[in-house]
Coordinates of C-alpha atoms and ligand atoms in Angstrom, one line a residue:
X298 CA 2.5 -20.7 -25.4
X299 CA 5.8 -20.2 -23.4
X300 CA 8.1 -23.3 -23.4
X301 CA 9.7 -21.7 -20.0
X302 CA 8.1 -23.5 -16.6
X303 CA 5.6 -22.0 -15.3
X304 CA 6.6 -19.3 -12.8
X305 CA 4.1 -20.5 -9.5
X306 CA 2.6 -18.1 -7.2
X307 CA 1.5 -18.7 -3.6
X308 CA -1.1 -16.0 -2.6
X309 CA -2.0 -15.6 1.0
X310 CA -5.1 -13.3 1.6
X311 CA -7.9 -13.2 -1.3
X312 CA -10.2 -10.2 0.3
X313 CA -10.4 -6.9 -1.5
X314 CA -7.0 -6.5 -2.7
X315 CA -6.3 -10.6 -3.0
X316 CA -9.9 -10.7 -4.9
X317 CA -8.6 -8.3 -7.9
X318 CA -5.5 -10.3 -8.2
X319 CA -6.5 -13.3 -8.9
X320 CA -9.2 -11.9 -11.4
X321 CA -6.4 -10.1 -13.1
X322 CA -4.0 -12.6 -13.4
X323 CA -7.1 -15.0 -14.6
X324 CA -8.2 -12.4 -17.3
X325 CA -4.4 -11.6 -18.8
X326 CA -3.1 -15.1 -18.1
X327 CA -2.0 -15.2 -22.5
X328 CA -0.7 -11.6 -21.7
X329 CA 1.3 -12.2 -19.1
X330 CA 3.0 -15.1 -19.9
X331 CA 4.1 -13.1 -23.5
X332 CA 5.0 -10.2 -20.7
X333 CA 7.2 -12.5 -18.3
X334 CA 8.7 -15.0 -20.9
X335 CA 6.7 -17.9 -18.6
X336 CA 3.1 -18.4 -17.6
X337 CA 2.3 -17.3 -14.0
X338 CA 0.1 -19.7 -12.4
X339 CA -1.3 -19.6 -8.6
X340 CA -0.7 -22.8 -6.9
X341 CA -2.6 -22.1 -3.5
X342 CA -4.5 -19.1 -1.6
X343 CA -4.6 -18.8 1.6
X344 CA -7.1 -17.5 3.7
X345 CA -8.6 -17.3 6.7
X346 CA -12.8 -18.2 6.5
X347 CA -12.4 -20.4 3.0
X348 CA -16.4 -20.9 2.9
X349 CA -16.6 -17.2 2.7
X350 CA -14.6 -17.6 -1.2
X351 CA -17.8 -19.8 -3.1
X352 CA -15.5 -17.8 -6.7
X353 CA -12.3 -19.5 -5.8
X354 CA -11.2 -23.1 -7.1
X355 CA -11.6 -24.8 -3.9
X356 CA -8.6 -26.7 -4.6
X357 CA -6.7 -23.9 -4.0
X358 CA -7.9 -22.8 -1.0
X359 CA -6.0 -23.6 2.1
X360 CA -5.9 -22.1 5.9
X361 CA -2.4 -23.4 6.6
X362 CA -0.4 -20.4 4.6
X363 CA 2.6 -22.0 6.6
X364 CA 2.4 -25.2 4.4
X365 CA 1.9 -22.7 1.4
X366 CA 4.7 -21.0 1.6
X367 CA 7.0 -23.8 2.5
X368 CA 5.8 -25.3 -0.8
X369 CA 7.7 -25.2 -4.4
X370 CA 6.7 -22.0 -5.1
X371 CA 8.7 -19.1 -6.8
X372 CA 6.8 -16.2 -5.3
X373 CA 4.3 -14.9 -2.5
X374 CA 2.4 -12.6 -3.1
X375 CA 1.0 -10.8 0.4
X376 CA -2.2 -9.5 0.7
X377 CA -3.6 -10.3 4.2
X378 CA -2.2 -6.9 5.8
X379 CA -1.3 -6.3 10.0
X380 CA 2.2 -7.6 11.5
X381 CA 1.7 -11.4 12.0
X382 CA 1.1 -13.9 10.9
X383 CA 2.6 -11.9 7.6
X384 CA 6.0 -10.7 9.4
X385 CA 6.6 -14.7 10.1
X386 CA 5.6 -16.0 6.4
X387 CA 7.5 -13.5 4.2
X388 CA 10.3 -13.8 6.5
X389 CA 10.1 -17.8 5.9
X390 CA 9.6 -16.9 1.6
X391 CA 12.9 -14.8 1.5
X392 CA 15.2 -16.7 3.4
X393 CA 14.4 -20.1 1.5
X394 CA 15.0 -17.8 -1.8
X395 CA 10.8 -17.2 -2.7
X396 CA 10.6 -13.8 -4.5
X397 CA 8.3 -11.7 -2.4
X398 CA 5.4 -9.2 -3.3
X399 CA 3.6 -7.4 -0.7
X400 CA 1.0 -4.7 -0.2
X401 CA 1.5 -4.4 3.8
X402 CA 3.0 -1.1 4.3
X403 CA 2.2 -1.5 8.1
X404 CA 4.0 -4.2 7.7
X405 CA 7.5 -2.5 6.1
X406 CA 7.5 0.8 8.1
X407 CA 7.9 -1.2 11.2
X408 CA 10.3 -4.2 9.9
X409 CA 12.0 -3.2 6.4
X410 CA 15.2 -4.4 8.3
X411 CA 14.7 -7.3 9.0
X412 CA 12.8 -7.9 5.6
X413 CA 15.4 -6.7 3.6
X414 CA 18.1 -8.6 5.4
X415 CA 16.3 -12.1 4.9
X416 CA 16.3 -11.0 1.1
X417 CA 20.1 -10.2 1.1
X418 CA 20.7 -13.7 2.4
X419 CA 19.4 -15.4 -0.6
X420 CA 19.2 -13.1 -2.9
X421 CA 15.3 -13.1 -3.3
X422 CA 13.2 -10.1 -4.4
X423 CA 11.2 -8.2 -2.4
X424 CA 8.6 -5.5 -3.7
X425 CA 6.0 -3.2 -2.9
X426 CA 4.9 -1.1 -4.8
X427 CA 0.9 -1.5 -3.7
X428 CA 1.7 -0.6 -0.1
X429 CA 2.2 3.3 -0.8
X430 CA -0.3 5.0 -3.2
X431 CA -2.5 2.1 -4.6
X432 CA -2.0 2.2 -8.3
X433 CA 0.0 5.2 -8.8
X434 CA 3.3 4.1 -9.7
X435 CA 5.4 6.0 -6.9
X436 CA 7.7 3.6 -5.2
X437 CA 9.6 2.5 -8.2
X438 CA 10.2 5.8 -10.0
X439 CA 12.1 6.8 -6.5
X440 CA 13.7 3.5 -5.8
X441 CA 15.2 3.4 -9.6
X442 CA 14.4 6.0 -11.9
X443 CA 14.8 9.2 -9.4
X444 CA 18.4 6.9 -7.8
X445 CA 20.8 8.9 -9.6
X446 CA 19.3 12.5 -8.4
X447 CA 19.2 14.0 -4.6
X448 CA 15.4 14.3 -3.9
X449 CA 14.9 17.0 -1.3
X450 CA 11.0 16.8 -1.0
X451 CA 8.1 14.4 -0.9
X452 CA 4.6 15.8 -0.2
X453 CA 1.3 14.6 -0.8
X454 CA -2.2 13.0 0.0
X455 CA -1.5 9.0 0.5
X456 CA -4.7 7.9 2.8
X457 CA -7.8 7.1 0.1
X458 CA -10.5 6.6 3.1
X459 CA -9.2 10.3 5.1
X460 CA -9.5 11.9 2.0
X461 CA -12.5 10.4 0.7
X462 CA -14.0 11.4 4.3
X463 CA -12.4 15.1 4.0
X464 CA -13.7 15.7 0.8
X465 CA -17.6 14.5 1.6
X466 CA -17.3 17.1 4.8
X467 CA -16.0 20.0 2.2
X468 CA -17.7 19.4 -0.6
X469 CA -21.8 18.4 0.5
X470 CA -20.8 18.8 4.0
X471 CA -21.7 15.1 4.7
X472 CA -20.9 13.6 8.3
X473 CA -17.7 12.4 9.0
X474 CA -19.3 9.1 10.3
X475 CA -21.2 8.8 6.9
X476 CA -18.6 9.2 5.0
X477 CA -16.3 6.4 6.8
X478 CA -19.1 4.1 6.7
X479 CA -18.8 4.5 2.4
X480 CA -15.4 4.4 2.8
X481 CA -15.3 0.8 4.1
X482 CA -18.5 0.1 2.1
X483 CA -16.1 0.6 -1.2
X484 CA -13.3 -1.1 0.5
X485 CA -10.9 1.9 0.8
X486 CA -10.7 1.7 4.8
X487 CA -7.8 -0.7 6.4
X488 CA -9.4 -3.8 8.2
X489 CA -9.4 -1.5 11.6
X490 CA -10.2 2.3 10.0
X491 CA -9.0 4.1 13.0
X492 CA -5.5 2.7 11.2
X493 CA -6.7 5.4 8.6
X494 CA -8.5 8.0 10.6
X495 CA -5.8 8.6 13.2
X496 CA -2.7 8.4 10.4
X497 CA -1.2 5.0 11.1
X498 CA -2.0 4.2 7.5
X499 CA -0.1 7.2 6.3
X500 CA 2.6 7.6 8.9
X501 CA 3.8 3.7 7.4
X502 CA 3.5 5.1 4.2
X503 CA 5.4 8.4 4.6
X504 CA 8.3 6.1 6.7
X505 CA 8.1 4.4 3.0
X506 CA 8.3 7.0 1.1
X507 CA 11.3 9.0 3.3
X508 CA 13.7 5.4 3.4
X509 CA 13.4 5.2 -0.3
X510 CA 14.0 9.4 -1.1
X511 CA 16.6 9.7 1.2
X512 CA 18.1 6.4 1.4
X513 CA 17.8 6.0 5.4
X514 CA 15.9 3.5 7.3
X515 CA 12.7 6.2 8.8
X516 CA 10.3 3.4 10.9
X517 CA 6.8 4.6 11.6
X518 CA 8.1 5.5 15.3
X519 CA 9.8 7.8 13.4
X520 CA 6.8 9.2 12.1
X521 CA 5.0 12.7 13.4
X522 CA 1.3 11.7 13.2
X523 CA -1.6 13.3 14.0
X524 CA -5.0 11.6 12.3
X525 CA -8.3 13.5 11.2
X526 CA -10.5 12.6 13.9
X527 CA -10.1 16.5 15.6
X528 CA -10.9 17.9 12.5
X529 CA -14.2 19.1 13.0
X530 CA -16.9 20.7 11.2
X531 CA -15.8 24.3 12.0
X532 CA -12.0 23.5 11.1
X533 CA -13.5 23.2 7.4
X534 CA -15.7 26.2 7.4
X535 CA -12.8 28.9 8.6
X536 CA -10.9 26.8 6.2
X537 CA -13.8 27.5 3.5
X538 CA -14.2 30.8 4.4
X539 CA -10.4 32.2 3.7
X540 CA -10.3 29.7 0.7
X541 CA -8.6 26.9 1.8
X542 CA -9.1 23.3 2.0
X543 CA -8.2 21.1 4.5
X544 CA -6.3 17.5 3.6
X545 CA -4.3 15.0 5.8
X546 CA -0.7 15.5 4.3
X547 CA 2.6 13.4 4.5
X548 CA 5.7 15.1 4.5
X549 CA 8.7 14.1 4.2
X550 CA 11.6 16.5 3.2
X551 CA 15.7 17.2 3.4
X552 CA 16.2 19.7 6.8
X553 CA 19.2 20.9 8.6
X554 CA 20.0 19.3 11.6
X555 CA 23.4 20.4 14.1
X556 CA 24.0 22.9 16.3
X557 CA 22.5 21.5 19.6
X558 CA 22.4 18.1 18.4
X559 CA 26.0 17.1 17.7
X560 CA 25.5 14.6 15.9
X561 CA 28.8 13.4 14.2
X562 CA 29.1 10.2 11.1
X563 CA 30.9 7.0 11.7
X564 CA 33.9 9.1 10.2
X565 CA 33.6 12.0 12.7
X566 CA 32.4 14.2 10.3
X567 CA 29.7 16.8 11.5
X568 CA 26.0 15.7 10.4
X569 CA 24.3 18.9 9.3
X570 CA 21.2 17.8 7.4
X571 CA 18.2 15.1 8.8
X572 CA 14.7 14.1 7.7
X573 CA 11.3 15.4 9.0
X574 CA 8.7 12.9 8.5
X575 CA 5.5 14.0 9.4
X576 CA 1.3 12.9 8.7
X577 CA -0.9 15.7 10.1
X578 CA -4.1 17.9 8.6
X579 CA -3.5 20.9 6.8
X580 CA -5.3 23.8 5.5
X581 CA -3.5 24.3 1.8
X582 CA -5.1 27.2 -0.6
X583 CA -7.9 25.9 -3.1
X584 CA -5.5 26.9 -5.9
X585 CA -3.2 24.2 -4.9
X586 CA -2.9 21.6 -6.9
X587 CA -3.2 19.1 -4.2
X588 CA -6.6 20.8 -3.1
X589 CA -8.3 19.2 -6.1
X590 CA -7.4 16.1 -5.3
X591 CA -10.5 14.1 -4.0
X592 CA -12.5 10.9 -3.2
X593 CA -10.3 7.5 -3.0
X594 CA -7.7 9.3 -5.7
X595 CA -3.5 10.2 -3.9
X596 CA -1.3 12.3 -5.3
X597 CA 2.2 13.1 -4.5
X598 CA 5.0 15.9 -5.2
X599 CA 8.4 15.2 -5.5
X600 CA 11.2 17.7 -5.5
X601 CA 14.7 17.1 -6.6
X602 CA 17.4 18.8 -7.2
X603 CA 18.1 17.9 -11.4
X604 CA 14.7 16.6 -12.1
X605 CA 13.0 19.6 -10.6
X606 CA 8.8 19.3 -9.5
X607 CA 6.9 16.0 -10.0
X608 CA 3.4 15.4 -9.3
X609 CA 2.1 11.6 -9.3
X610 CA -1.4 11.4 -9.4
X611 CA -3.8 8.4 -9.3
X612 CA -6.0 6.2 -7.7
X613 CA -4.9 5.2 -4.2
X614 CA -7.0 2.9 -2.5
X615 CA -9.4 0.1 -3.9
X616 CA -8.9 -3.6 -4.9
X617 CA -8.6 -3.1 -8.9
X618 CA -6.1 -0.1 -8.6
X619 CA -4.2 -1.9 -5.7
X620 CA -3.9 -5.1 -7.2
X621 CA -2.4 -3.7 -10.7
X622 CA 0.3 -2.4 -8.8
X623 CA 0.7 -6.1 -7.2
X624 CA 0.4 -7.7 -10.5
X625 CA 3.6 -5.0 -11.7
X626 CA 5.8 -6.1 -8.7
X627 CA 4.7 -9.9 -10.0
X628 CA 5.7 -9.6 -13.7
X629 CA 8.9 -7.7 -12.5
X630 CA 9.9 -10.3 -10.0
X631 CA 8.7 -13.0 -12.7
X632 CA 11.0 -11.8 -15.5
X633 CA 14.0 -11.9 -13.1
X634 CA 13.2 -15.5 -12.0
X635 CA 13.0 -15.8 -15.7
X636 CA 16.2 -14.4 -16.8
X637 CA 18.6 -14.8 -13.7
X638 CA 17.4 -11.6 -12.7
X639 CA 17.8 -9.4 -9.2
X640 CA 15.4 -6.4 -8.1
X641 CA 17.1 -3.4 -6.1
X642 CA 18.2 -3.6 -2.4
X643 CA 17.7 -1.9 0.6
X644 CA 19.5 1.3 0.2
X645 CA 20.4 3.0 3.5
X646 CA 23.7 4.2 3.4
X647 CA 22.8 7.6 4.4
X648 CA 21.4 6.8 7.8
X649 CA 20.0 10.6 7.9
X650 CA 19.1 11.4 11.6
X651 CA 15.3 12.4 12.1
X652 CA 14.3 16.1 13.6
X653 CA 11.9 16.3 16.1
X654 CA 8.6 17.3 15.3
X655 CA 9.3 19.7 18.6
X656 CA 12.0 21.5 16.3
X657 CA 10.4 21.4 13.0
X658 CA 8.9 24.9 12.4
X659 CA 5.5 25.1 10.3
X660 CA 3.0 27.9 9.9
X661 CA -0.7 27.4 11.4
X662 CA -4.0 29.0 11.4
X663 CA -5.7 30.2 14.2
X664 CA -9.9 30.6 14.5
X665 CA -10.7 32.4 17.6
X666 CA -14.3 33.3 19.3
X667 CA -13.4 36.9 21.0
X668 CA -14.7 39.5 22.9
X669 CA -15.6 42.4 20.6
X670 CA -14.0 46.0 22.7
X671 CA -11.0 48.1 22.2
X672 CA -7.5 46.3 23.3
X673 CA -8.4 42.6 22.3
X674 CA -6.5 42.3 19.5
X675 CA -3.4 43.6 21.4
X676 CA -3.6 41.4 24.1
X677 CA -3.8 38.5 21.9
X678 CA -0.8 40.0 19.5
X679 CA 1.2 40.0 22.8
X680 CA 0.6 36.6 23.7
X681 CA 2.2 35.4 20.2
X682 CA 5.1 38.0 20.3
X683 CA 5.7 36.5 23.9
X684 CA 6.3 33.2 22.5
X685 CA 8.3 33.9 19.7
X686 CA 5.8 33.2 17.1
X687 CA 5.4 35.9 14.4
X688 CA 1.8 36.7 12.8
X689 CA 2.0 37.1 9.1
X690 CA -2.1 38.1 8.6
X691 CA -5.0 38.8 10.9
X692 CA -8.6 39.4 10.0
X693 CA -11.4 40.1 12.1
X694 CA -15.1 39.7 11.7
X695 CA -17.5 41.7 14.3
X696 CA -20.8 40.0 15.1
X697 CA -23.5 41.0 17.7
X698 CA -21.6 41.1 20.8
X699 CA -18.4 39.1 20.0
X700 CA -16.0 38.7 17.1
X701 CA -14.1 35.9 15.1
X702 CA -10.7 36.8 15.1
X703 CA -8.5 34.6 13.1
X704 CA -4.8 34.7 12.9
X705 CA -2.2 33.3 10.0
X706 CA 1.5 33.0 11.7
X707 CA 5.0 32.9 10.2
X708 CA 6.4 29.6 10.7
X709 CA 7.0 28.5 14.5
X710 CA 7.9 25.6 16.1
X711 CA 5.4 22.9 17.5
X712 CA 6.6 23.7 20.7
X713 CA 5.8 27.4 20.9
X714 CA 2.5 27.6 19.2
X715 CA 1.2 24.7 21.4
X716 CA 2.0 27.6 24.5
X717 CA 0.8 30.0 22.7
X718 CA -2.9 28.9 22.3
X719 CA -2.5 28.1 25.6
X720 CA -2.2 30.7 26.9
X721 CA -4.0 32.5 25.1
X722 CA -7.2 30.1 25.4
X723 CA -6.5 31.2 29.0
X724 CA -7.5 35.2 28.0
X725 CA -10.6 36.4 30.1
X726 CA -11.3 38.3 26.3
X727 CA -10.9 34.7 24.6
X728 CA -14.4 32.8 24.5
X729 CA -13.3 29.6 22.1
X730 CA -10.3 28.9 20.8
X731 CA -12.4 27.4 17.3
X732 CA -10.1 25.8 15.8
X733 CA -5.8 25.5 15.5
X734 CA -4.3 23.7 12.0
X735 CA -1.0 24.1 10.3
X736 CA -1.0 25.9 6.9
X737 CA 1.1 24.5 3.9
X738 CA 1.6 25.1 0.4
X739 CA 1.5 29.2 0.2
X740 CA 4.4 31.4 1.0
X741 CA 3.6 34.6 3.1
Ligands
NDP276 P1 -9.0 -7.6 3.4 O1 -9.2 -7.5 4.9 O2 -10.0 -7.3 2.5 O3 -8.4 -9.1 3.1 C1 -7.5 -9.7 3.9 C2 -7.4 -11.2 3.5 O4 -6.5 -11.9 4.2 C3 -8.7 -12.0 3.6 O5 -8.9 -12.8 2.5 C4 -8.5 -12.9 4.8 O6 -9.1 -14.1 4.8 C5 -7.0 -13.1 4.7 N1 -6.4 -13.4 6.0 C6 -6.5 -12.7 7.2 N2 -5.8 -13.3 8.1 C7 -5.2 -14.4 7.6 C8 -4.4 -15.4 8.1 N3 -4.0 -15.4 9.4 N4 -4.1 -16.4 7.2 C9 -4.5 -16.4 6.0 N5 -5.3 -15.4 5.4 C10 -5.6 -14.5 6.3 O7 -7.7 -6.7 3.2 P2 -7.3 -5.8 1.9 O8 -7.4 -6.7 0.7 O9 -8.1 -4.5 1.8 O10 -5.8 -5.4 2.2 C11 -4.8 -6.4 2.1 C12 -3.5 -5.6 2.2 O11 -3.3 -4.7 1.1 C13 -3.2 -4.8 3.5 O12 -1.9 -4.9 3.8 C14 -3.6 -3.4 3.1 O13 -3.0 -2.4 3.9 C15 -3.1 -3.4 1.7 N6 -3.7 -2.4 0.8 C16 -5.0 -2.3 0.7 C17 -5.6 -1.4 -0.1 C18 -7.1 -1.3 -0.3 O14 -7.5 -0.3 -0.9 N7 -7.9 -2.2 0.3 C19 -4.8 -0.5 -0.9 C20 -3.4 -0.7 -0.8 C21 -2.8 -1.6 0.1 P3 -10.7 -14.2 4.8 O15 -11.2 -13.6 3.6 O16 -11.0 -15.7 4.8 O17 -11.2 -13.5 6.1
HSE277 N1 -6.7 2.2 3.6 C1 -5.8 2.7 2.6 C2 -6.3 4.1 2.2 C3 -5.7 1.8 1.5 O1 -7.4 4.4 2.5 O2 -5.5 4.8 1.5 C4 -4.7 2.1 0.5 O3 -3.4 2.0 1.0

């Protein structure tokens, strides 16, 4: 036994995540007191419904999380999720000095600022390395390991329930409300799961994940995000049928920025590079590694410029996964209560400017239902040279009295693709436009 004091943990939220923790921490109490130098002990949980928690020592079940926190505690842990009443309570923990763990990535894409600010005035900890990627550890190796290298790139699947839902469609062509249904069932879905299904979930993660690479505050306003619910049934068959896969991405990467935009440093000095955030579906090729990623699992690439390619690969949703991430942040917050100890700050000294997803050129995939006679495919062609946008393949299918006609471009700007479908969904020889979806992860 550790002669230290025990190092005590207020918990607020005990639901799927909060559920694993307290098992964990129950089940390794001998290891990770030998881990931290100190036992860990939870004082208090709060919840909401405390009847609905028959597992938990009722004496530490409270509703008033205020109380909680206010209490002699060294650290809360966060696992109730949304904006408030968290925002309040882990603004309360850091600025009385309370080391902070949280899982609430909603949470730190819309207010790292003022987070990290109320941690800078007393010095407390804050972590998170549950909030992006479940148990894969992703947040860390960026914040610390990857500090001293100049990461251009961060791509990868980070939504468990989208890609658990995307995979069922591909793989045994299950319904996309079937598939959400298991999704909450397993307790992969946020509380709302249109959170996951229309990004939200992944556009706070990718904010995450661009502060830390590129050392800029990105909010999820900053965010591109389109969600999964247009994906339809066709999208995945054309996808299928050219031997692709489709997958709700996050990408966040290094991008020059200038001419038009001006933009100068505090110094004067010309700003010629900026971030693109963005969370949208994309075919990639089945050969890609990130095609094989399925179910609940994430995985993530990471380009720098020394280190070279990184894949992180794991599970990323789920309360077992989840809360071993939680319970890393806890031991790492517990040692440095321990020994006098300080986790890393906000670092955001770059202050990259963000690119508009207007200006951002990416390449896309077009499905279309056409007429089947001489002069079609010319009349489309001209519609793309019109607008800029240059086709890199086309391949056409005949049928009985109409043809699939599908179309792979060059990369083009949102802006111009978006007018040409347009028009060309306006074409007397265009019957359905099937289906529109940016390509990634295959060079032309
Ligand atoms: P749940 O909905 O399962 O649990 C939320 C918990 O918070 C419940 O115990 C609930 O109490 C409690 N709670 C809600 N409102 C209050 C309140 N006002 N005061 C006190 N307690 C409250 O959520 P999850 O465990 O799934 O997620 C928690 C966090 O972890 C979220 O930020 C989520 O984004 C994040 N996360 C979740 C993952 C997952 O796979 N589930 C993975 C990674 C991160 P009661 O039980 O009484 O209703
Ligand atoms: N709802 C999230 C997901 C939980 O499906 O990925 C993990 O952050």
């Amino acid at each position: 036994m550790s002669s230290q004091k025990p190092i005590k943990v207020a918990l607020l939220g005990c639901g799927t995540v909060g559920t694993e923790v307290v098992r964990l921490l129950t089940d390794q109490a001998a290891d990770l007191t030998a881990r931290v130098g100190a036992p860990v002990e939870i004082t208090g949980i709060a919840v909401r419904r405390p009847h609905k928690h028959p597992d938990v020592p009722a004496e530490l079940l409270t509703t008033d999380a205020e109380a909680l926190v206010a209490s002699d505690v060294d650290v809360v842990v966060e696992v109730i999720g949304g904006i408030e009443p968290a925002r309040t309570l882990l603004l309360a923990a850091l600025r009385s000095g309370k080391a902070v763990v949280t899982a609430n990535k909603a949470l730190l894409a819309e207010h790292s600022g003022e987070l990290f600010a109320a941690s800078d005035s007393s010095g407390a900890d804050l972590y998170f390395e549950a909030a992006v990627a479940g148990a894969i550890p992703l947040l860390r190796p960026l914040r610390e390991s990857l500090a001293g290298d100049r990461i251009t790139r961060v791509m990868g699947i980070v939504n468990g329930t989208t890609n658990f839902i995307l995979s069922g469609m591909d793989s045994t062509g299950a319904s996309y409300a079937e598939t959400l249904e298991e999704a909450t069932r397993l307790g992969y879905a946020e509380a709302d799961p249109t959170a996951d299904v229309d990004g939200f979930d992944a556009a706070s993660k990718a904010a995450i994940l661009a502060s830390l690479a590129f050392h800029s505050r990105v909010t999820a306003a900053d965010v591109h995000r389109e969600g999964i619910a247009s994906v339809s049934a066709a999208d995945i068959a054309a996808a299928k049928a050219l031997g692709r896969t489709v997958k709700l991405l996050a990408i966040c990467e290094r991008v020059p920025v200038g001419g038009a935009d001006n933009q100068t440093t505090e110094n004067g000095a010309a700003i010629t590079e900026g971030i693109s955030v963005r969370v949208h579906p994309a075919m990639i090729p089945k050969a890609h590694p990130l095609a094989s990623v399925s179910g609940a699992f994430n995985a993530v690439f990471v380009e720098a410029d020394a280190a070279g390619e990184m894949m992180f690969y794991g599970q990323g949703a789920g309360g077992a996964p989840t809360a071993s991430a939680v319970l890393g942040d806890l031991v790492a917050v517990a040692r440095n209560r321990v020994h006098d100890g300080r986790g890393p700050r906000e670092s955001a000294y770059a202050a990259l400017p963000i690119r508009p997803m207007g200006q951002t050129p990416t390449r896309y995939h077009i499905s279309l239902d056409v007429a089947d006679r001489a002069g079609v495919l010319s009349q489309v062609a001209a519609v793309f040279a019109e607008h800029d946008v240059s086709i890199a393949a086309v391949r056409q299918e005949g049928r009985v009295d109409d043809a699939s006609l599908v179309i792979v471009t060059h990369a083009a700007t949102d802006a111009a693709l978006r007018s040409t479908v347009d028009k060309i969904g306006g074409l007397p020889v265009v019957r359905e436009v099937v289906s529109v979806m940016r390509v990634e992860g295959e060079e032309l």
